[in-house]
Amino acid sequence: MNALSAAMTQEMPAPARPLRVLTFLHSFEPGGVERVALRLHEAWRAQGLDARLVMGRTAGAMKREWPGIELEVLGPEAIPSAAWETLWMIALLPRAIRRIRPDVLFCAGNSYTVVAVAMRLLLGKACPPVVAKISNDLTRNDLPAPARPFYRLWLRIQGRMLQRLVGMAPPMREEIGSLMRVEDARIAVIDDPSLAEADIQRLTAARAAAKAAPRGPGKRFLAIGRLAAQKNFSLLIDAFARMAGPDDSLAIIGEGSARRSLEAQIARLGLAGKVRMPGHVSPLDAELARADALVLSSDYEGVPAVVAEALAAGLPVVTTRCSVSMDDMLGGGRFGLLVPVGDADALAQAMKDIAKLKFDETVARNQSRRFTVEIASHGYRALMEGLACA
């Protein structure tokens, strides 16, 4: 009997190990790309994947949101690498890839594709296949005209070097195919996992509690994002100054290099008592629950997480046409109003008109469920397992 058992054991193939996925991030500095990547990483680990996270450094306010998260740091943190974080990662990530030997590299967004392309060049055939999420609008009409041909060339290079490109909403498929010169078989569409089902339940409860509490007059507008040129909060402040009533208010949640110039603009327009900038706030439940509308003034975006969060909280959205996916996210106008990029007058008028929108909170929350990690993590897993097998 023992001999028979031993023979059977020898004939049985060894169990295949779980898919090993390596996600690389610069830091815990607040950003939608990084937050989504961390959410996917934790979901993959919960599903039994051998998900590895490597980071350039562990600084950043978002670290409080992920207590106990398992990660590796690429190099000694005593070396200040923030100012040249991309070069730092390109220099040190190849060694980590050779040691960890992942089946797939997950490139979390556009700001990381230069690292992914560098890995393909530096490691050659030893580089695992790359799944790259396209996290921003690819047309980039905000770029100066002389820079656009070079940017288009860079997109085509990415299209040749990265094995799978993932659009975050259906309208991105055509954009990726045409601008990156990628055949349809190498493009996947997986709705961006900005939320978890638990987030939707929590935001729903917070909104109900805020409605039951007494409130003063005036409309409360909310904007969320890095204080950076891309978000064009200067346009938003200008638009708010043009339309605000005596009791209206605006909160801009986020931190970044544009803070001083925005504060100067607020003072210059006499809005010091009406516009507040509290910095990075987490969680955002209370801010979303108190607001009457979310306003997005960006020059370009991909599929903004803040829009999905606003829909989950039952908030209508005023936004620029900063993404090919924006109309799809807003249900063709059922959940918000769209205006041209960079048009302060149109943005101001939409902020006035948003209260007239026939907005159904229940339908908006159902729309937000498209963008949950419970759905997206399985989509990415199937994509990566197929790529690793191929």
GROMACS .gro file of C-alpha atoms in nm:
model
  390
    1MET     CA    1   0.000   0.000   0.000
    2ASN     CA    2   0.281   0.239   0.088
    3ALA     CA    3   0.460   0.159  -0.238
    4LEU     CA    4   0.140   0.221  -0.435
    5SER     CA    5   0.086   0.556  -0.261
    6ALA     CA    6   0.443   0.659  -0.336
    7ALA     CA    7   0.404   0.567  -0.703
    8MET     CA    8   0.081   0.767  -0.732
    9THR     CA    9   0.245   1.065  -0.565
   10GLN     CA   10   0.531   1.055  -0.817
   11GLU     CA   11   0.288   1.045  -1.110
   12MET     CA   12   0.077   1.338  -0.992
   13PRO     CA   13   0.194   1.674  -1.130
   14ALA     CA   14   0.301   1.935  -0.877
   15PRO     CA   15   0.025   2.190  -0.810
   16ALA     CA   16   0.066   2.506  -1.014
   17ARG     CA   17   0.167   2.803  -0.804
   18PRO     CA   18  -0.063   3.106  -0.791
   19LEU     CA   19  -0.016   3.378  -1.051
   20ARG     CA   20   0.258   3.615  -0.936
   21VAL     CA   21   0.184   3.981  -1.012
   22LEU     CA   22   0.424   4.267  -0.940
   23THR     CA   23   0.280   4.618  -0.900
   24PHE     CA   24   0.526   4.909  -0.881
   25LEU     CA   25   0.439   5.247  -0.731
   26HIS     CA   26   0.642   5.554  -0.640
   27SER     CA   27   0.494   5.622  -0.295
   28PHE     CA   28   0.180   5.669  -0.086
   29GLU     CA   29   0.141   6.028  -0.202
   30PRO     CA   30  -0.231   6.087  -0.270
   31GLY     CA   31  -0.339   6.004  -0.623
   32GLY     CA   32  -0.623   5.821  -0.791
   33VAL     CA   33  -0.389   5.590  -0.985
   34GLU     CA   34  -0.208   5.481  -0.672
   35ARG     CA   35  -0.527   5.436  -0.467
   36VAL     CA   36  -0.681   5.211  -0.734
   37ALA     CA   37  -0.359   5.009  -0.764
   38LEU     CA   38  -0.349   4.949  -0.389
   39ARG     CA   39  -0.713   4.846  -0.390
   40LEU     CA   40  -0.651   4.595  -0.670
   41HIS     CA   41  -0.338   4.464  -0.499
   42GLU     CA   42  -0.529   4.386  -0.180
   43ALA     CA   43  -0.816   4.226  -0.375
   44TRP     CA   44  -0.575   3.998  -0.564
   45ARG     CA   45  -0.413   3.888  -0.241
   46ALA     CA   46  -0.756   3.810  -0.096
   47GLN     CA   47  -0.827   3.594  -0.404
   48GLY     CA   48  -0.510   3.390  -0.345
   49LEU     CA   49  -0.283   3.547  -0.606
   50ASP     CA   50   0.083   3.594  -0.522
   51ALA     CA   51   0.055   3.973  -0.551
   52ARG     CA   52   0.375   4.166  -0.476
   53LEU     CA   53   0.397   4.542  -0.422
   54VAL     CA   54   0.725   4.730  -0.460
   55MET     CA   55   0.758   5.102  -0.393
   56GLY     CA   56   1.021   5.366  -0.437
   57ARG     CA   57   0.955   5.504  -0.091
   58THR     CA   58   0.690   5.473   0.181
   59ALA     CA   59   0.620   5.845   0.235
   60GLY     CA   60   0.274   5.986   0.176
   61ALA     CA   61  -0.057   6.057   0.344
   62MET     CA   62  -0.231   5.752   0.193
   63LYS     CA   63  -0.024   5.513   0.402
   64ARG     CA   64  -0.273   5.568   0.688
   65GLU     CA   65  -0.544   5.421   0.466
   66TRP     CA   66  -0.357   5.090   0.425
   67PRO     CA   67  -0.241   4.974   0.771
   68GLY     CA   68  -0.044   4.654   0.759
   69ILE     CA   69  -0.011   4.642   0.380
   70GLU     CA   70   0.275   4.414   0.269
   71LEU     CA   71   0.534   4.580   0.045
   72GLU     CA   72   0.900   4.600  -0.046
   73VAL     CA   73   1.097   4.923  -0.076
   74LEU     CA   74   1.334   4.942  -0.371
   75GLY     CA   75   1.622   5.116  -0.197
   76PRO     CA   76   1.735   5.290   0.121
   77GLU     CA   77   1.481   5.556   0.215
   78ALA     CA   78   1.753   5.770   0.366
   79ILE     CA   79   1.831   5.874   0.008
   80PRO     CA   80   1.586   6.152  -0.092
   81SER     CA   81   1.445   6.014  -0.418
   82ALA     CA   82   1.118   6.211  -0.449
   83ALA     CA   83   1.257   6.468  -0.695
   84TRP     CA   84   1.377   6.198  -0.936
   85GLU     CA   85   1.144   5.910  -0.842
   86THR     CA   86   1.100   5.780  -1.199
   87LEU     CA   87   1.476   5.750  -1.260
   88TRP     CA   88   1.513   5.594  -0.915
   89MET     CA   89   1.257   5.326  -1.004
   90ILE     CA   90   1.405   5.261  -1.349
   91ALA     CA   91   1.747   5.209  -1.189
   92LEU     CA   92   1.637   4.976  -0.908
   93LEU     CA   93   1.329   4.790  -1.033
   94PRO     CA   94   1.516   4.548  -1.269
   95ARG     CA   95   1.694   4.389  -0.973
   96ALA     CA   96   1.361   4.340  -0.793
   97ILE     CA   97   1.205   4.183  -1.104
   98ARG     CA   98   1.496   3.938  -1.143
   99ARG     CA   99   1.464   3.837  -0.777
  100ILE     CA  100   1.083   3.814  -0.752
  101ARG     CA  101   1.037   3.660  -1.101
  102PRO     CA  102   0.675   3.772  -1.152
  103ASP     CA  103   0.453   3.627  -1.422
  104VAL     CA  104   0.308   3.970  -1.504
  105LEU     CA  105   0.398   4.334  -1.437
  106PHE     CA  106   0.100   4.558  -1.359
  107CYS     CA  107   0.156   4.917  -1.476
  108ALA     CA  108  -0.097   5.122  -1.278
  109GLY     CA  109  -0.133   5.425  -1.504
  110ASN     CA  110   0.009   5.661  -1.766
  111SER     CA  111   0.262   5.811  -1.525
  112TYR     CA  112   0.425   5.465  -1.493
  113THR     CA  113   0.440   5.361  -1.859
  114VAL     CA  114   0.787   5.512  -1.900
  115VAL     CA  115   0.906   5.271  -1.627
  116ALA     CA  116   0.734   4.977  -1.797
  117VAL     CA  117   0.889   5.059  -2.135
  118ALA     CA  118   1.230   5.096  -1.969
  119MET     CA  119   1.193   4.749  -1.813
  120ARG     CA  120   1.121   4.599  -2.157
  121LEU     CA  121   1.435   4.765  -2.295
  122LEU     CA  122   1.663   4.687  -2.000
  123LEU     CA  123   1.553   4.329  -1.937
  124GLY     CA  124   1.475   4.219  -2.292
  125LYS     CA  125   1.330   3.868  -2.304
  126ALA     CA  126   1.369   3.837  -1.928
  127CYS     CA  127   1.101   4.105  -1.877
  128PRO     CA  128   0.760   3.963  -1.785
  129PRO     CA  129   0.462   4.069  -1.998
  130VAL     CA  130   0.312   4.404  -1.902
  131VAL     CA  131  -0.055   4.487  -1.840
  132ALA     CA  132  -0.082   4.868  -1.854
  133LYS     CA  133  -0.388   5.060  -1.740
  134ILE     CA  134  -0.448   5.375  -1.943
  135SER     CA  135  -0.543   5.620  -1.670
  136ASN     CA  136  -0.563   5.948  -1.862
  137ASP     CA  137  -0.707   6.099  -2.175
  138LEU     CA  138  -0.475   6.028  -2.468
  139THR     CA  139  -0.562   6.318  -2.698
  140ARG     CA  140  -0.401   6.577  -2.465
  141ASN     CA  141  -0.518   6.887  -2.648
  142ASP     CA  142  -0.372   7.086  -2.359
  143LEU     CA  143  -0.018   7.022  -2.488
  144PRO     CA  144   0.156   7.294  -2.691
  145ALA     CA  145   0.128   7.227  -3.065
  146PRO     CA  146   0.506   7.170  -3.114
  147ALA     CA  147   0.502   6.896  -2.847
  148ARG     CA  148   0.211   6.696  -2.989
  149PRO     CA  149   0.397   6.504  -3.264
  150PHE     CA  150   0.652   6.382  -3.006
  151TYR     CA  151   0.372   6.285  -2.769
  152ARG     CA  152   0.196   6.088  -3.047
  153LEU     CA  153   0.524   5.909  -3.121
  154TRP     CA  154   0.559   5.821  -2.750
  155LEU     CA  155   0.207   5.672  -2.753
  156ARG     CA  156   0.298   5.453  -3.052
  157ILE     CA  157   0.615   5.336  -2.876
  158GLN     CA  158   0.407   5.232  -2.576
  159GLY     CA  159   0.168   5.051  -2.808
  160ARG     CA  160   0.455   4.845  -2.952
  161MET     CA  161   0.629   4.771  -2.620
  162LEU     CA  162   0.344   4.690  -2.379
  163GLN     CA  163   0.160   4.363  -2.431
  164ARG     CA  164  -0.189   4.454  -2.302
  165LEU     CA  165  -0.354   4.796  -2.274
  166VAL     CA  166  -0.658   4.839  -2.048
  167GLY     CA  167  -0.913   5.113  -2.101
  168MET     CA  168  -1.112   5.218  -1.794
  169ALA     CA  169  -1.444   5.261  -1.977
  170PRO     CA  170  -1.581   5.142  -2.316
  171PRO     CA  171  -1.520   5.470  -2.507
  172MET     CA  172  -1.146   5.437  -2.443
  173ARG     CA  173  -1.112   5.131  -2.668
  174GLU     CA  174  -1.123   5.326  -2.993
  175GLU     CA  175  -0.897   5.599  -2.856
  176ILE     CA  176  -0.632   5.346  -2.749
  177GLY     CA  177  -0.649   5.162  -3.080
  178SER     CA  178  -0.615   5.469  -3.301
  179LEU     CA  179  -0.362   5.675  -3.104
  180MET     CA  180  -0.140   5.390  -2.978
  181ARG     CA  181  -0.171   5.189  -3.305
  182VAL     CA  182  -0.276   4.876  -3.116
  183GLU     CA  183  -0.483   4.593  -3.263
  184ASP     CA  184  -0.815   4.525  -3.090
  185ALA     CA  185  -0.705   4.185  -2.955
  186ARG     CA  186  -0.447   4.357  -2.731
  187ILE     CA  187  -0.698   4.602  -2.580
  188ALA     CA  188  -0.922   4.519  -2.285
  189VAL     CA  189  -1.187   4.734  -2.121
  190ILE     CA  190  -1.230   4.699  -1.745
  191ASP     CA  191  -1.426   4.969  -1.564
  192ASP     CA  192  -1.198   5.151  -1.322
  193PRO     CA  193  -1.231   5.012  -0.966
  194SER     CA  194  -1.272   5.344  -0.787
  195LEU     CA  195  -1.496   5.190  -0.521
  196ALA     CA  196  -1.577   4.882  -0.319
  197GLU     CA  197  -1.934   4.779  -0.246
  198ALA     CA  198  -1.870   4.865   0.120
  199ASP     CA  199  -1.779   5.221   0.014
  200ILE     CA  200  -2.114   5.260  -0.161
  201GLN     CA  201  -2.302   5.142   0.145
  202ARG     CA  202  -2.104   5.375   0.372
  203LEU     CA  203  -2.149   5.677   0.144
  204THR     CA  204  -2.523   5.608   0.117
  205ALA     CA  205  -2.555   5.607   0.495
  206ALA     CA  206  -2.349   5.925   0.531
  207ARG     CA  207  -2.564   6.102   0.273
  208ALA     CA  208  -2.886   6.000   0.451
  209ALA     CA  209  -2.752   6.128   0.783
  210ALA     CA  210  -2.646   6.461   0.628
  211LYS     CA  211  -2.992   6.509   0.475
  212ALA     CA  212  -3.155   6.455   0.813
  213ALA     CA  213  -2.936   6.720   0.980
  214PRO     CA  214  -3.026   7.091   0.970
  215ARG     CA  215  -2.838   7.303   0.717
  216GLY     CA  216  -2.810   7.668   0.626
  217PRO     CA  217  -2.893   7.839   0.297
  218GLY     CA  218  -2.680   7.839  -0.016
  219LYS     CA  219  -2.533   7.577  -0.245
  220ARG     CA  220  -2.225   7.380  -0.142
  221PHE     CA  221  -1.989   7.285  -0.424
  222LEU     CA  222  -1.710   7.030  -0.383
  223ALA     CA  223  -1.392   6.967  -0.584
  224ILE     CA  224  -1.138   6.693  -0.514
  225GLY     CA  225  -0.790   6.639  -0.658
  226ARG     CA  226  -0.422   6.728  -0.652
  227LEU     CA  227  -0.353   7.099  -0.655
  228ALA     CA  228  -0.180   7.074  -0.992
  229ALA     CA  229  -0.210   7.231  -1.336
  230GLN     CA  230  -0.400   6.933  -1.480
  231LYS     CA  231  -0.694   6.990  -1.244
  232ASN     CA  232  -0.724   7.360  -1.340
  233PHE     CA  233  -0.871   7.469  -1.007
  234SER     CA  234  -0.791   7.825  -1.112
  235LEU     CA  235  -1.068   7.791  -1.371
  236LEU     CA  236  -1.305   7.658  -1.104
  237ILE     CA  237  -1.234   7.947  -0.866
  238ASP     CA  238  -1.290   8.193  -1.149
  239ALA     CA  239  -1.621   8.025  -1.242
  240PHE     CA  240  -1.735   8.016  -0.880
  241ALA     CA  241  -1.661   8.389  -0.843
  242ARG     CA  242  -1.887   8.458  -1.143
  243MET     CA  243  -2.189   8.261  -1.020
  244ALA     CA  244  -2.175   8.241  -0.639
  245GLY     CA  245  -2.465   8.375  -0.436
  246PRO     CA  246  -2.408   8.530  -0.092
  247ASP     CA  247  -2.446   8.196   0.089
  248ASP     CA  248  -2.281   7.963  -0.163
  249SER     CA  249  -1.952   7.792  -0.076
  250LEU     CA  250  -1.678   7.589  -0.245
  251ALA     CA  251  -1.446   7.330  -0.088
  252ILE     CA  252  -1.135   7.217  -0.279
  253ILE     CA  253  -0.998   6.900  -0.119
  254GLY     CA  254  -0.640   6.810  -0.201
  255GLU     CA  255  -0.279   6.917  -0.173
  256GLY     CA  256  -0.008   7.011  -0.419
  257SER     CA  257   0.231   7.262  -0.565
  258ALA     CA  258  -0.040   7.503  -0.685
  259ARG     CA  259  -0.164   7.587  -0.334
  260ARG     CA  260   0.003   7.929  -0.305
  261SER     CA  261  -0.117   8.054  -0.641
  262LEU     CA  262  -0.472   7.933  -0.574
  263GLU     CA  263  -0.477   8.097  -0.231
  264ALA     CA  264  -0.359   8.422  -0.388
  265GLN     CA  265  -0.636   8.399  -0.647
  266ILE     CA  266  -0.898   8.339  -0.375
  267ALA     CA  267  -0.778   8.646  -0.186
  268ARG     CA  268  -0.764   8.859  -0.500
  269LEU     CA  269  -1.127   8.773  -0.587
  270GLY     CA  270  -1.249   8.840  -0.233
  271LEU     CA  271  -1.353   8.479  -0.175
  272ALA     CA  272  -1.162   8.413   0.147
  273GLY     CA  273  -1.478   8.341   0.346
  274LYS     CA  274  -1.644   8.136   0.073
  275VAL     CA  275  -1.370   7.902  -0.056
  276ARG     CA  276  -1.182   7.665   0.174
  277MET     CA  277  -0.885   7.441   0.098
  278PRO     CA  278  -0.837   7.201   0.391
  279GLY     CA  279  -0.570   6.988   0.219
  280HIS     CA  280  -0.578   6.609   0.191
  281VAL     CA  281  -0.884   6.464   0.367
  282SER     CA  282  -0.953   6.093   0.418
  283PRO     CA  283  -1.208   5.950   0.424
  284LEU     CA  284  -1.413   6.184   0.206
  285ASP     CA  285  -1.751   6.064   0.331
  286ALA     CA  286  -1.842   6.376   0.529
  287GLU     CA  287  -1.741   6.613   0.248
  288LEU     CA  288  -1.936   6.418  -0.013
  289ALA     CA  289  -2.238   6.386   0.217
  290ARG     CA  290  -2.261   6.763   0.282
  291ALA     CA  291  -2.214   6.881  -0.078
  292ASP     CA  292  -2.484   6.964  -0.332
  293ALA     CA  293  -2.269   6.894  -0.639
  294LEU     CA  294  -1.921   6.779  -0.737
  295VAL     CA  295  -1.735   7.004  -0.982
  296LEU     CA  296  -1.451   6.878  -1.203
  297SER     CA  297  -1.259   7.152  -1.388
  298SER     CA  298  -0.972   6.941  -1.530
  299ASP     CA  299  -0.801   6.993  -1.863
  300TYR     CA  300  -0.769   6.616  -1.910
  301GLU     CA  301  -0.861   6.299  -1.717
  302GLY     CA  302  -0.911   5.928  -1.769
  303VAL     CA  303  -1.203   5.793  -1.568
  304PRO     CA  304  -1.190   6.010  -1.254
  305ALA     CA  305  -1.244   5.819  -0.931
  306VAL     CA  306  -1.406   6.124  -0.773
  307VAL     CA  307  -1.693   6.107  -1.023
  308ALA     CA  308  -1.770   5.746  -0.929
  309GLU     CA  309  -1.750   5.842  -0.560
  310ALA     CA  310  -1.987   6.133  -0.616
  311LEU     CA  311  -2.242   5.908  -0.788
  312ALA     CA  312  -2.215   5.659  -0.502
  313ALA     CA  313  -2.285   5.942  -0.257
  314GLY     CA  314  -2.587   6.055  -0.459
  315LEU     CA  315  -2.429   6.375  -0.593
  316PRO     CA  316  -2.480   6.527  -0.939
  317VAL     CA  317  -2.164   6.629  -1.125
  318VAL     CA  318  -2.060   6.937  -1.320
  319THR     CA  319  -1.754   6.864  -1.533
  320THR     CA  320  -1.550   6.973  -1.831
  321ARG     CA  321  -1.528   6.737  -2.129
  322CYS     CA  322  -1.186   6.634  -2.005
  323SER     CA  323  -1.218   6.269  -2.105
  324VAL     CA  324  -1.364   6.065  -2.388
  325SER     CA  325  -1.538   5.859  -2.118
  326MET     CA  326  -1.711   6.141  -1.930
  327ASP     CA  327  -2.044   6.130  -2.111
  328ASP     CA  328  -2.057   5.752  -2.058
  329MET     CA  329  -1.989   5.792  -1.684
  330LEU     CA  330  -2.266   6.049  -1.651
  331GLY     CA  331  -2.521   5.833  -1.829
  332GLY     CA  332  -2.559   6.065  -2.127
  333GLY     CA  333  -2.649   6.361  -1.907
  334ARG     CA  334  -2.869   6.187  -1.649
  335PHE     CA  335  -2.617   6.237  -1.370
  336GLY     CA  336  -2.452   6.568  -1.455
  337LEU     CA  337  -2.371   6.851  -1.693
  338LEU     CA  338  -2.071   6.875  -1.926
  339VAL     CA  339  -1.904   7.193  -2.054
  340PRO     CA  340  -1.607   7.264  -2.283
  341VAL     CA  341  -1.258   7.246  -2.133
  342GLY     CA  342  -1.125   7.584  -2.019
  343ASP     CA  343  -1.456   7.775  -2.049
  344ALA     CA  344  -1.515   7.963  -1.721
  345ASP     CA  345  -1.847   8.114  -1.832
  346ALA     CA  346  -1.990   7.776  -1.934
  347LEU     CA  347  -1.868   7.617  -1.610
  348ALA     CA  348  -2.027   7.896  -1.404
  349GLN     CA  349  -2.358   7.857  -1.589
  350ALA     CA  350  -2.359   7.480  -1.538
  351MET     CA  351  -2.293   7.528  -1.165
  352LYS     CA  352  -2.602   7.751  -1.158
  353ASP     CA  353  -2.811   7.504  -1.357
  354ILE     CA  354  -2.712   7.179  -1.182
  355ALA     CA  355  -2.990   7.221  -0.923
  356LYS     CA  356  -3.246   7.195  -1.207
  357LEU     CA  357  -3.118   6.854  -1.323
  358LYS     CA  358  -3.369   6.570  -1.284
  359PHE     CA  359  -3.135   6.359  -1.078
  360ASP     CA  360  -3.223   6.017  -0.932
  361GLU     CA  361  -2.986   5.918  -0.649
  362THR     CA  362  -3.080   5.548  -0.664
  363VAL     CA  363  -3.009   5.523  -1.037
  364ALA     CA  364  -2.682   5.715  -0.989
  365ARG     CA  365  -2.569   5.469  -0.720
  366ASN     CA  366  -2.646   5.177  -0.951
  367GLN     CA  367  -2.427   5.345  -1.212
  368SER     CA  368  -2.145   5.371  -0.958
  369ARG     CA  369  -2.152   4.993  -0.902
  370ARG     CA  370  -1.989   4.950  -1.243
  371PHE     CA  371  -1.673   5.089  -1.087
  372THR     CA  372  -1.619   4.842  -0.800
  373VAL     CA  373  -1.311   4.640  -0.720
  374GLU     CA  374  -1.531   4.331  -0.674
  375ILE     CA  375  -1.591   4.334  -1.050
  376ALA     CA  376  -1.262   4.477  -1.180
  377SER     CA  377  -1.022   4.256  -0.981
  378HIS     CA  378  -1.165   3.942  -1.145
  379GLY     CA  379  -1.146   4.104  -1.487
  380TYR     CA  380  -0.779   4.188  -1.441
  381ARG     CA  381  -0.707   3.845  -1.299
  382ALA     CA  382  -0.856   3.669  -1.603
  383LEU     CA  383  -0.664   3.899  -1.836
  384MET     CA  384  -0.331   3.842  -1.659
  385GLU     CA  385  -0.376   3.467  -1.629
  386GLY     CA  386  -0.445   3.444  -2.002
  387LEU     CA  387  -0.140   3.656  -2.080
  388ALA     CA  388   0.086   3.453  -1.851
  389CYS     CA  389  -0.029   3.127  -2.009
  390ALA     CA  390   0.027   3.264  -2.359
   0.00000   0.00000   0.00000
